[in-house]
């Protein structure tokens, strides 16, 4: 089942909006971190708490950066005509799956098999 032109345009708009939102958040966070005073707290617990919060924020921003990269790759697939095609089996990815996770590259069957294989390796 191929996606219609309207569906493809809707996915592209959704992905572009999502990317813009993430990029705006990234730039706001960088600005906030550079403006923030590098205050040294007299209490080591307060200092540790501040550093923990900063590390948590950095991990989130790193995940968002990786997501932006995936979004860019998905937009490229959309423009190349490969969007909605499973990288593993070459079959179609269902519209419901694409709506839930537009950056996915695997159909539900291949993703399930991949996750089962990962669990088997961990055991």
PDB file of C-alpha atoms in Angstrom:
ATOM      1  CA  UNK A   1       0.000   0.000   0.000  1.00  0.00           C
ATOM      2  CA  UNK A   2       1.657   3.180  -1.194  1.00  0.00           C
ATOM      3  CA  UNK A   3       1.095   6.460   0.589  1.00  0.00           C
ATOM      4  CA  UNK A   4      -0.875   9.164  -1.157  1.00  0.00           C
ATOM      5  CA  UNK A   5       0.629  12.529  -2.044  1.00  0.00           C
ATOM      6  CA  UNK A   6      -1.527  14.155   0.651  1.00  0.00           C
ATOM      7  CA  UNK A   7      -0.260  11.699   3.282  1.00  0.00           C
ATOM      8  CA  UNK A   8       3.353  12.273   2.239  1.00  0.00           C
ATOM      9  CA  UNK A   9       2.904  16.051   2.439  1.00  0.00           C
ATOM     10  CA  UNK A  10       1.320  15.720   5.876  1.00  0.00           C
ATOM     11  CA  UNK A  11       4.233  13.594   7.114  1.00  0.00           C
ATOM     12  CA  UNK A  12       6.757  16.058   5.703  1.00  0.00           C
ATOM     13  CA  UNK A  13       5.016  18.969   7.433  1.00  0.00           C
ATOM     14  CA  UNK A  14       4.813  17.028  10.696  1.00  0.00           C
ATOM     15  CA  UNK A  15       8.504  16.137  10.539  1.00  0.00           C
ATOM     16  CA  UNK A  16       9.567  19.666   9.616  1.00  0.00           C
ATOM     17  CA  UNK A  17       7.498  21.184  12.440  1.00  0.00           C
ATOM     18  CA  UNK A  18       8.906  18.637  14.902  1.00  0.00           C
ATOM     19  CA  UNK A  19      12.471  19.364  13.778  1.00  0.00           C
ATOM     20  CA  UNK A  20      11.958  23.142  14.064  1.00  0.00           C
ATOM     21  CA  UNK A  21      10.546  22.738  17.565  1.00  0.00           C
ATOM     22  CA  UNK A  22      13.519  20.616  18.658  1.00  0.00           C
ATOM     23  CA  UNK A  23      16.050  22.991  17.097  1.00  0.00           C
ATOM     24  CA  UNK A  24      14.430  25.961  18.834  1.00  0.00           C
ATOM     25  CA  UNK A  25      14.634  24.121  22.152  1.00  0.00           C
ATOM     26  CA  UNK A  26      18.280  23.273  21.487  1.00  0.00           C
ATOM     27  CA  UNK A  27      19.234  26.885  20.811  1.00  0.00           C
ATOM     28  CA  UNK A  28      17.265  28.151  23.827  1.00  0.00           C
ATOM     29  CA  UNK A  29      18.991  25.630  26.065  1.00  0.00           C
ATOM     30  CA  UNK A  30      22.458  26.527  24.800  1.00  0.00           C
ATOM     31  CA  UNK A  31      21.663  30.197  25.343  1.00  0.00           C
ATOM     32  CA  UNK A  32      20.382  29.517  28.863  1.00  0.00           C
ATOM     33  CA  UNK A  33      23.439  27.437  29.752  1.00  0.00           C
ATOM     34  CA  UNK A  34      25.862  30.112  28.554  1.00  0.00           C
ATOM     35  CA  UNK A  35      23.975  32.841  30.422  1.00  0.00           C
ATOM     36  CA  UNK A  36      23.804  30.834  33.638  1.00  0.00           C
ATOM     37  CA  UNK A  37      26.169  31.837  36.394  1.00  0.00           C
ATOM     38  CA  UNK A  38      28.808  29.234  37.102  1.00  0.00           C
ATOM     39  CA  UNK A  39      28.201  29.756  40.787  1.00  0.00           C
ATOM     40  CA  UNK A  40      30.110  27.630  43.202  1.00  0.00           C
ATOM     41  CA  UNK A  41      27.829  26.672  46.046  1.00  0.00           C
ATOM     42  CA  UNK A  42      29.302  26.533  49.553  1.00  0.00           C
ATOM     43  CA  UNK A  43      27.267  23.405  50.220  1.00  0.00           C
ATOM     44  CA  UNK A  44      28.656  20.387  48.338  1.00  0.00           C
ATOM     45  CA  UNK A  45      25.187  18.853  48.144  1.00  0.00           C
ATOM     46  CA  UNK A  46      23.808  21.910  46.325  1.00  0.00           C
ATOM     47  CA  UNK A  47      26.787  21.871  43.972  1.00  0.00           C
ATOM     48  CA  UNK A  48      26.289  18.162  43.244  1.00  0.00           C
ATOM     49  CA  UNK A  49      22.587  18.705  42.672  1.00  0.00           C
ATOM     50  CA  UNK A  50      23.263  21.498  40.183  1.00  0.00           C
ATOM     51  CA  UNK A  51      25.814  19.346  38.328  1.00  0.00           C
ATOM     52  CA  UNK A  52      23.415  16.404  38.242  1.00  0.00           C
ATOM     53  CA  UNK A  53      20.686  18.609  36.788  1.00  0.00           C
ATOM     54  CA  UNK A  54      23.081  19.965  34.169  1.00  0.00           C
ATOM     55  CA  UNK A  55      24.226  16.462  33.185  1.00  0.00           C
ATOM     56  CA  UNK A  56      20.603  15.362  32.886  1.00  0.00           C
ATOM     57  CA  UNK A  57      19.829  18.344  30.637  1.00  0.00           C
ATOM     58  CA  UNK A  58      22.859  17.563  28.485  1.00  0.00           C
ATOM     59  CA  UNK A  59      21.775  13.930  28.057  1.00  0.00           C
ATOM     60  CA  UNK A  60      18.306  15.046  26.987  1.00  0.00           C
ATOM     61  CA  UNK A  61      19.762  17.530  24.502  1.00  0.00           C
ATOM     62  CA  UNK A  62      22.049  14.836  23.094  1.00  0.00           C
ATOM     63  CA  UNK A  63      19.044  12.562  22.541  1.00  0.00           C
ATOM     64  CA  UNK A  64      17.208  15.439  20.868  1.00  0.00           C
ATOM     65  CA  UNK A  65      20.230  16.064  18.618  1.00  0.00           C
ATOM     66  CA  UNK A  66      20.169  12.417  17.546  1.00  0.00           C
ATOM     67  CA  UNK A  67      16.423  12.672  16.915  1.00  0.00           C
ATOM     68  CA  UNK A  68      16.965  15.740  14.712  1.00  0.00           C
ATOM     69  CA  UNK A  69      19.444  13.689  12.683  1.00  0.00           C
ATOM     70  CA  UNK A  70      16.839  10.902  12.297  1.00  0.00           C
ATOM     71  CA  UNK A  71      14.222  13.450  11.255  1.00  0.00           C
ATOM     72  CA  UNK A  72      16.586  14.837   8.601  1.00  0.00           C
ATOM     73  CA  UNK A  73      17.203  11.315   7.283  1.00  0.00           C
ATOM     74  CA  UNK A  74      13.456  10.664   7.199  1.00  0.00           C
ATOM     75  CA  UNK A  75      12.809  13.887   5.270  1.00  0.00           C
ATOM     76  CA  UNK A  76      15.469  12.772   2.780  1.00  0.00           C
ATOM     77  CA  UNK A  77      13.718   9.383   2.439  1.00  0.00           C
ATOM     78  CA  UNK A  78      10.446  11.226   1.854  1.00  0.00           C
ATOM     79  CA  UNK A  79      11.995  13.293  -0.912  1.00  0.00           C
ATOM     80  CA  UNK A  80      13.714  10.236  -2.445  1.00  0.00           C
ATOM     81  CA  UNK A  81      10.487   8.216  -2.432  1.00  0.00           C
ATOM     82  CA  UNK A  82      11.726   5.621   0.083  1.00  0.00           C
ATOM     83  CA  UNK A  83       9.540   6.739   2.995  1.00  0.00           C
ATOM     84  CA  UNK A  84       7.293   4.007   4.372  1.00  0.00           C
ATOM     85  CA  UNK A  85       9.494   1.192   3.082  1.00  0.00           C
ATOM     86  CA  UNK A  86      11.029  -1.259   5.574  1.00  0.00           C
ATOM     87  CA  UNK A  87      14.835  -1.256   5.497  1.00  0.00           C
ATOM     88  CA  UNK A  88      14.948  -4.912   6.461  1.00  0.00           C
ATOM     89  CA  UNK A  89      12.341  -6.720   4.357  1.00  0.00           C
ATOM     90  CA  UNK A  90      11.493  -4.047   1.777  1.00  0.00           C
ATOM     91  CA  UNK A  91       7.784  -4.256   2.580  1.00  0.00           C
ATOM     92  CA  UNK A  92       5.480  -1.387   3.403  1.00  0.00           C
ATOM     93  CA  UNK A  93       5.367   0.091   6.887  1.00  0.00           C
ATOM     94  CA  UNK A  94       1.763   0.564   8.001  1.00  0.00           C
ATOM     95  CA  UNK A  95       0.336   4.076   8.097  1.00  0.00           C
ATOM     96  CA  UNK A  96      -0.599   3.622  11.762  1.00  0.00           C
ATOM     97  CA  UNK A  97       3.019   2.786  12.612  1.00  0.00           C
ATOM     98  CA  UNK A  98       4.276   5.781  10.637  1.00  0.00           C
ATOM     99  CA  UNK A  99       1.789   8.029  12.412  1.00  0.00           C
ATOM    100  CA  UNK A 100       2.981   6.737  15.790  1.00  0.00           C
ATOM    101  CA  UNK A 101       6.684   6.881  14.904  1.00  0.00           C
ATOM    102  CA  UNK A 102       7.341   8.730  11.636  1.00  0.00           C
ATOM    103  CA  UNK A 103      11.123   8.252  11.852  1.00  0.00           C
ATOM    104  CA  UNK A 104      10.848   4.459  11.918  1.00  0.00           C
ATOM    105  CA  UNK A 105      12.692   2.481   9.278  1.00  0.00           C
ATOM    106  CA  UNK A 106      11.333  -0.976  10.134  1.00  0.00           C
ATOM    107  CA  UNK A 107       7.892  -2.519   9.820  1.00  0.00           C
ATOM    108  CA  UNK A 108       6.382  -3.871  13.026  1.00  0.00           C
ATOM    109  CA  UNK A 109       7.289  -7.480  12.196  1.00  0.00           C
ATOM    110  CA  UNK A 110      10.973  -6.685  11.573  1.00  0.00           C
ATOM    111  CA  UNK A 111      11.148  -4.415  14.639  1.00  0.00           C
ATOM    112  CA  UNK A 112       9.625  -7.150  16.816  1.00  0.00           C
ATOM    113  CA  UNK A 113      12.140  -9.675  15.468  1.00  0.00           C
ATOM    114  CA  UNK A 114      14.997  -7.221  16.102  1.00  0.00           C
ATOM    115  CA  UNK A 115      13.892  -6.659  19.707  1.00  0.00           C
ATOM    116  CA  UNK A 116      13.568 -10.404  20.337  1.00  0.00           C
ATOM    117  CA  UNK A 117      17.070 -10.938  18.975  1.00  0.00           C
ATOM    118  CA  UNK A 118      18.412  -8.192  21.255  1.00  0.00           C
ATOM    119  CA  UNK A 119      16.726  -9.779  24.283  1.00  0.00           C
ATOM    120  CA  UNK A 120      18.172 -13.159  23.358  1.00  0.00           C
ATOM    121  CA  UNK A 121      21.679 -11.694  23.199  1.00  0.00           C
ATOM    122  CA  UNK A 122      21.244 -10.093  26.628  1.00  0.00           C
ATOM    123  CA  UNK A 123      20.206 -13.366  28.273  1.00  0.00           C
TER     124      UNK A 123
END
